[in-house]
């Protein structure tokens, strides 16, 4: 079994914002495989399961808000007795152009509070991540918070959709058992 966790914030006001790109990516995969998210209150998450190449894949959207994502991820990893190699966390990254993707197997949180929470709860920084570029504010004076909680513009749709399509390819490769170094060589 594999688990793909998309990071984001719950609530209508956060739907389809840059900071919720993790939610958007797992939503695209759920739509492709006609899966429905169900609330798992015990584990503080919405969870859907799909079969990809005969592999059960849990799609997870924590309901803890971004900064406490580890409070959902750790209990799910423990409950399903997952090896951390079978976990992939999708995060937004302001330091990359919109739609650009980068896989990593470990590393610091880099200022991302959701990743920091997961690393703290898991007791390690060694877990798979898919960084999804959301770009950086064009104006120096624009607050970062306003930017990440803002919506994608119409002119950004081609790059956004391209990144989402590529994320689905990565998820399918991950579910098929491709090793992370192979996926990293293919997509980074």
mmCIF file with all atom_site columns, C-alpha atoms in Angstrom, residues 21-135:
data_model
loop_
_atom_site.group_PDB
_atom_site.id
_atom_site.type_symbol
_atom_site.label_atom_id
_atom_site.label_alt_id
_atom_site.label_comp_id
_atom_site.label_asym_id
_atom_site.label_entity_id
_atom_site.label_seq_id
_atom_site.pdbx_PDB_ins_code
_atom_site.Cartn_x
_atom_site.Cartn_y
_atom_site.Cartn_z
_atom_site.occupancy
_atom_site.B_iso_or_equiv
_atom_site.pdbx_formal_charge
_atom_site.auth_seq_id
_atom_site.auth_comp_id
_atom_site.auth_asym_id
_atom_site.auth_atom_id
_atom_site.pdbx_PDB_model_num
ATOM 1   C CA . UNK A 1 21  ? -1.932  22.803 -4.563  1.00 0.00 ? 21  UNK A CA 1
ATOM 2   C CA . UNK A 1 22  ? -1.403  19.569 -2.596  1.00 0.00 ? 22  UNK A CA 1
ATOM 3   C CA . UNK A 1 23  ? -5.163  19.143 -2.222  1.00 0.00 ? 23  UNK A CA 1
ATOM 4   C CA . UNK A 1 24  ? -5.629  19.975 -5.901  1.00 0.00 ? 24  UNK A CA 1
ATOM 5   C CA . UNK A 1 25  ? -3.168  17.313 -7.050  1.00 0.00 ? 25  UNK A CA 1
ATOM 6   C CA . UNK A 1 26  ? -4.771  14.483 -5.053  1.00 0.00 ? 26  UNK A CA 1
ATOM 7   C CA . UNK A 1 27  ? -8.206  15.697 -6.215  1.00 0.00 ? 27  UNK A CA 1
ATOM 8   C CA . UNK A 1 28  ? -7.091  15.310 -9.851  1.00 0.00 ? 28  UNK A CA 1
ATOM 9   C CA . UNK A 1 29  ? -5.906  11.753 -9.177  1.00 0.00 ? 29  UNK A CA 1
ATOM 10  C CA . UNK A 1 30  ? -9.127  10.907 -7.303  1.00 0.00 ? 30  UNK A CA 1
ATOM 11  C CA . UNK A 1 31  ? -11.182 12.256 -10.220 1.00 0.00 ? 31  UNK A CA 1
ATOM 12  C CA . UNK A 1 32  ? -9.198  10.215 -12.731 1.00 0.00 ? 32  UNK A CA 1
ATOM 13  C CA . UNK A 1 33  ? -9.855  7.009  -10.766 1.00 0.00 ? 33  UNK A CA 1
ATOM 14  C CA . UNK A 1 34  ? -13.422 7.997  -9.786  1.00 0.00 ? 34  UNK A CA 1
ATOM 15  C CA . UNK A 1 35  ? -12.672 7.904  -6.053  1.00 0.00 ? 35  UNK A CA 1
ATOM 16  C CA . UNK A 1 36  ? -14.571 9.815  -3.401  1.00 0.00 ? 36  UNK A CA 1
ATOM 17  C CA . UNK A 1 37  ? -13.031 11.348 -0.319  1.00 0.00 ? 37  UNK A CA 1
ATOM 18  C CA . UNK A 1 38  ? -14.635 10.396 2.970   1.00 0.00 ? 38  UNK A CA 1
ATOM 19  C CA . UNK A 1 39  ? -13.996 12.094 6.267   1.00 0.00 ? 39  UNK A CA 1
ATOM 20  C CA . UNK A 1 40  ? -11.925 10.016 8.665   1.00 0.00 ? 40  UNK A CA 1
ATOM 21  C CA . UNK A 1 41  ? -12.456 11.935 11.896  1.00 0.00 ? 41  UNK A CA 1
ATOM 22  C CA . UNK A 1 42  ? -10.295 9.582  13.917  1.00 0.00 ? 42  UNK A CA 1
ATOM 23  C CA . UNK A 1 43  ? -7.284  10.439 11.759  1.00 0.00 ? 43  UNK A CA 1
ATOM 24  C CA . UNK A 1 44  ? -8.167  14.108 11.060  1.00 0.00 ? 44  UNK A CA 1
ATOM 25  C CA . UNK A 1 45  ? -8.258  13.714 7.299   1.00 0.00 ? 45  UNK A CA 1
ATOM 26  C CA . UNK A 1 46  ? -10.341 13.164 4.210   1.00 0.00 ? 46  UNK A CA 1
ATOM 27  C CA . UNK A 1 47  ? -9.272  9.844  2.707   1.00 0.00 ? 47  UNK A CA 1
ATOM 28  C CA . UNK A 1 48  ? -9.990  8.176  -0.630  1.00 0.00 ? 48  UNK A CA 1
ATOM 29  C CA . UNK A 1 49  ? -8.551  4.912  -1.827  1.00 0.00 ? 49  UNK A CA 1
ATOM 30  C CA . UNK A 1 50  ? -7.813  3.970  -5.381  1.00 0.00 ? 50  UNK A CA 1
ATOM 31  C CA . UNK A 1 51  ? -6.209  1.027  -7.128  1.00 0.00 ? 51  UNK A CA 1
ATOM 32  C CA . UNK A 1 52  ? -3.403  1.868  -9.489  1.00 0.00 ? 52  UNK A CA 1
ATOM 33  C CA . UNK A 1 53  ? -1.705  -1.101 -11.167 1.00 0.00 ? 53  UNK A CA 1
ATOM 34  C CA . UNK A 1 54  ? -3.266  -3.365 -8.508  1.00 0.00 ? 54  UNK A CA 1
ATOM 35  C CA . UNK A 1 55  ? -1.658  -1.292 -5.734  1.00 0.00 ? 55  UNK A CA 1
ATOM 36  C CA . UNK A 1 56  ? -3.931  0.207  -3.093  1.00 0.00 ? 56  UNK A CA 1
ATOM 37  C CA . UNK A 1 57  ? -3.187  3.914  -2.794  1.00 0.00 ? 57  UNK A CA 1
ATOM 38  C CA . UNK A 1 58  ? -4.610  6.084  -0.037  1.00 0.00 ? 58  UNK A CA 1
ATOM 39  C CA . UNK A 1 59  ? -5.152  9.697  -1.051  1.00 0.00 ? 59  UNK A CA 1
ATOM 40  C CA . UNK A 1 60  ? -5.140  11.951 1.985   1.00 0.00 ? 60  UNK A CA 1
ATOM 41  C CA . UNK A 1 61  ? -6.126  15.564 2.643   1.00 0.00 ? 61  UNK A CA 1
ATOM 42  C CA . UNK A 1 62  ? -5.462  16.467 6.302   1.00 0.00 ? 62  UNK A CA 1
ATOM 43  C CA . UNK A 1 63  ? -8.209  18.446 8.043   1.00 0.00 ? 63  UNK A CA 1
ATOM 44  C CA . UNK A 1 64  ? -5.789  19.860 10.622  1.00 0.00 ? 64  UNK A CA 1
ATOM 45  C CA . UNK A 1 65  ? -4.864  22.941 8.601   1.00 0.00 ? 65  UNK A CA 1
ATOM 46  C CA . UNK A 1 66  ? -1.455  23.201 7.010   1.00 0.00 ? 66  UNK A CA 1
ATOM 47  C CA . UNK A 1 67  ? 0.628   23.993 10.080  1.00 0.00 ? 67  UNK A CA 1
ATOM 48  C CA . UNK A 1 68  ? -0.500  20.832 11.913  1.00 0.00 ? 68  UNK A CA 1
ATOM 49  C CA . UNK A 1 69  ? -0.402  18.381 8.989   1.00 0.00 ? 69  UNK A CA 1
ATOM 50  C CA . UNK A 1 70  ? 1.761   15.976 10.983  1.00 0.00 ? 70  UNK A CA 1
ATOM 51  C CA . UNK A 1 71  ? -1.147  15.459 13.400  1.00 0.00 ? 71  UNK A CA 1
ATOM 52  C CA . UNK A 1 72  ? -2.956  13.661 10.570  1.00 0.00 ? 72  UNK A CA 1
ATOM 53  C CA . UNK A 1 73  ? -0.034  12.055 8.739   1.00 0.00 ? 73  UNK A CA 1
ATOM 54  C CA . UNK A 1 74  ? 1.649   10.352 11.696  1.00 0.00 ? 74  UNK A CA 1
ATOM 55  C CA . UNK A 1 75  ? -1.497  8.553  12.981  1.00 0.00 ? 75  UNK A CA 1
ATOM 56  C CA . UNK A 1 76  ? -2.295  7.342  9.445   1.00 0.00 ? 76  UNK A CA 1
ATOM 57  C CA . UNK A 1 77  ? 1.256   6.063  8.897   1.00 0.00 ? 77  UNK A CA 1
ATOM 58  C CA . UNK A 1 78  ? 1.054   4.243  12.242  1.00 0.00 ? 78  UNK A CA 1
ATOM 59  C CA . UNK A 1 79  ? -2.464  2.887  11.691  1.00 0.00 ? 79  UNK A CA 1
ATOM 60  C CA . UNK A 1 80  ? -1.629  1.407  8.290   1.00 0.00 ? 80  UNK A CA 1
ATOM 61  C CA . UNK A 1 81  ? 1.886   0.371  9.391   1.00 0.00 ? 81  UNK A CA 1
ATOM 62  C CA . UNK A 1 82  ? 3.355   2.134  6.372   1.00 0.00 ? 82  UNK A CA 1
ATOM 63  C CA . UNK A 1 83  ? 7.028   2.160  5.619   1.00 0.00 ? 83  UNK A CA 1
ATOM 64  C CA . UNK A 1 84  ? 8.055   5.788  5.039   1.00 0.00 ? 84  UNK A CA 1
ATOM 65  C CA . UNK A 1 85  ? 9.257   4.767  1.556   1.00 0.00 ? 85  UNK A CA 1
ATOM 66  C CA . UNK A 1 86  ? 5.554   4.258  0.727   1.00 0.00 ? 86  UNK A CA 1
ATOM 67  C CA . UNK A 1 87  ? 4.625   7.817  1.718   1.00 0.00 ? 87  UNK A CA 1
ATOM 68  C CA . UNK A 1 88  ? 4.636   10.753 -0.713  1.00 0.00 ? 88  UNK A CA 1
ATOM 69  C CA . UNK A 1 89  ? 3.733   14.256 0.503   1.00 0.00 ? 89  UNK A CA 1
ATOM 70  C CA . UNK A 1 90  ? 2.744   16.980 -1.972  1.00 0.00 ? 90  UNK A CA 1
ATOM 71  C CA . UNK A 1 91  ? 3.593   20.536 -0.979  1.00 0.00 ? 91  UNK A CA 1
ATOM 72  C CA . UNK A 1 92  ? 3.573   23.977 -2.551  1.00 0.00 ? 92  UNK A CA 1
ATOM 73  C CA . UNK A 1 93  ? 6.910   25.668 -3.215  1.00 0.00 ? 93  UNK A CA 1
ATOM 74  C CA . UNK A 1 94  ? 7.223   29.408 -3.827  1.00 0.00 ? 94  UNK A CA 1
ATOM 75  C CA . UNK A 1 95  ? 10.842  29.157 -4.900  1.00 0.00 ? 95  UNK A CA 1
ATOM 76  C CA . UNK A 1 96  ? 9.965   27.297 -8.101  1.00 0.00 ? 96  UNK A CA 1
ATOM 77  C CA . UNK A 1 97  ? 8.119   28.517 -11.176 1.00 0.00 ? 97  UNK A CA 1
ATOM 78  C CA . UNK A 1 98  ? 4.446   27.669 -11.419 1.00 0.00 ? 98  UNK A CA 1
ATOM 79  C CA . UNK A 1 99  ? 3.887   24.112 -12.608 1.00 0.00 ? 99  UNK A CA 1
ATOM 80  C CA . UNK A 1 100 ? 7.490   23.006 -12.092 1.00 0.00 ? 100 UNK A CA 1
ATOM 81  C CA . UNK A 1 101 ? 7.787   19.817 -10.065 1.00 0.00 ? 101 UNK A CA 1
ATOM 82  C CA . UNK A 1 102 ? 10.633  18.406 -8.012  1.00 0.00 ? 102 UNK A CA 1
ATOM 83  C CA . UNK A 1 103 ? 10.808  15.117 -6.159  1.00 0.00 ? 103 UNK A CA 1
ATOM 84  C CA . UNK A 1 104 ? 12.915  14.769 -3.014  1.00 0.00 ? 104 UNK A CA 1
ATOM 85  C CA . UNK A 1 105 ? 13.510  11.890 -0.627  1.00 0.00 ? 105 UNK A CA 1
ATOM 86  C CA . UNK A 1 106 ? 14.607  13.994 2.314   1.00 0.00 ? 106 UNK A CA 1
ATOM 87  C CA . UNK A 1 107 ? 15.537  17.490 3.348   1.00 0.00 ? 107 UNK A CA 1
ATOM 88  C CA . UNK A 1 108 ? 14.683  20.352 5.626   1.00 0.00 ? 108 UNK A CA 1
ATOM 89  C CA . UNK A 1 109 ? 11.258  21.960 5.711   1.00 0.00 ? 109 UNK A CA 1
ATOM 90  C CA . UNK A 1 110 ? 12.663  25.044 4.001   1.00 0.00 ? 110 UNK A CA 1
ATOM 91  C CA . UNK A 1 111 ? 10.215  27.270 5.869   1.00 0.00 ? 111 UNK A CA 1
ATOM 92  C CA . UNK A 1 112 ? 7.175   25.162 4.953   1.00 0.00 ? 112 UNK A CA 1
ATOM 93  C CA . UNK A 1 113 ? 5.178   24.713 8.156   1.00 0.00 ? 113 UNK A CA 1
ATOM 94  C CA . UNK A 1 114 ? 3.245   21.686 6.903   1.00 0.00 ? 114 UNK A CA 1
ATOM 95  C CA . UNK A 1 115 ? 6.474   19.821 6.123   1.00 0.00 ? 115 UNK A CA 1
ATOM 96  C CA . UNK A 1 116 ? 7.957   20.967 9.439   1.00 0.00 ? 116 UNK A CA 1
ATOM 97  C CA . UNK A 1 117 ? 4.939   19.517 11.291  1.00 0.00 ? 117 UNK A CA 1
ATOM 98  C CA . UNK A 1 118 ? 5.184   16.184 9.456   1.00 0.00 ? 118 UNK A CA 1
ATOM 99  C CA . UNK A 1 119 ? 8.940   15.931 10.080  1.00 0.00 ? 119 UNK A CA 1
ATOM 100 C CA . UNK A 1 120 ? 8.414   16.688 13.780  1.00 0.00 ? 120 UNK A CA 1
ATOM 101 C CA . UNK A 1 121 ? 5.667   14.077 14.111  1.00 0.00 ? 121 UNK A CA 1
ATOM 102 C CA . UNK A 1 122 ? 7.548   11.410 12.148  1.00 0.00 ? 122 UNK A CA 1
ATOM 103 C CA . UNK A 1 123 ? 10.806  12.189 13.928  1.00 0.00 ? 123 UNK A CA 1
ATOM 104 C CA . UNK A 1 124 ? 12.690  12.376 10.640  1.00 0.00 ? 124 UNK A CA 1
ATOM 105 C CA . UNK A 1 125 ? 13.169  14.533 7.556   1.00 0.00 ? 125 UNK A CA 1
ATOM 106 C CA . UNK A 1 126 ? 13.598  11.409 5.431   1.00 0.00 ? 126 UNK A CA 1
ATOM 107 C CA . UNK A 1 127 ? 10.282  11.065 3.645   1.00 0.00 ? 127 UNK A CA 1
ATOM 108 C CA . UNK A 1 128 ? 9.308   11.505 -0.006  1.00 0.00 ? 128 UNK A CA 1
ATOM 109 C CA . UNK A 1 129 ? 8.000   14.839 -1.177  1.00 0.00 ? 129 UNK A CA 1
ATOM 110 C CA . UNK A 1 130 ? 6.725   16.272 -4.392  1.00 0.00 ? 130 UNK A CA 1
ATOM 111 C CA . UNK A 1 131 ? 7.325   20.000 -4.466  1.00 0.00 ? 131 UNK A CA 1
ATOM 112 C CA . UNK A 1 132 ? 4.879   21.803 -6.766  1.00 0.00 ? 132 UNK A CA 1
ATOM 113 C CA . UNK A 1 133 ? 6.060   25.230 -7.856  1.00 0.00 ? 133 UNK A CA 1
ATOM 114 C CA . UNK A 1 134 ? 3.559   28.032 -7.333  1.00 0.00 ? 134 UNK A CA 1
ATOM 115 C CA . UNK A 1 135 ? 5.842   30.914 -8.288  1.00 0.00 ? 135 UNK A CA 1
#
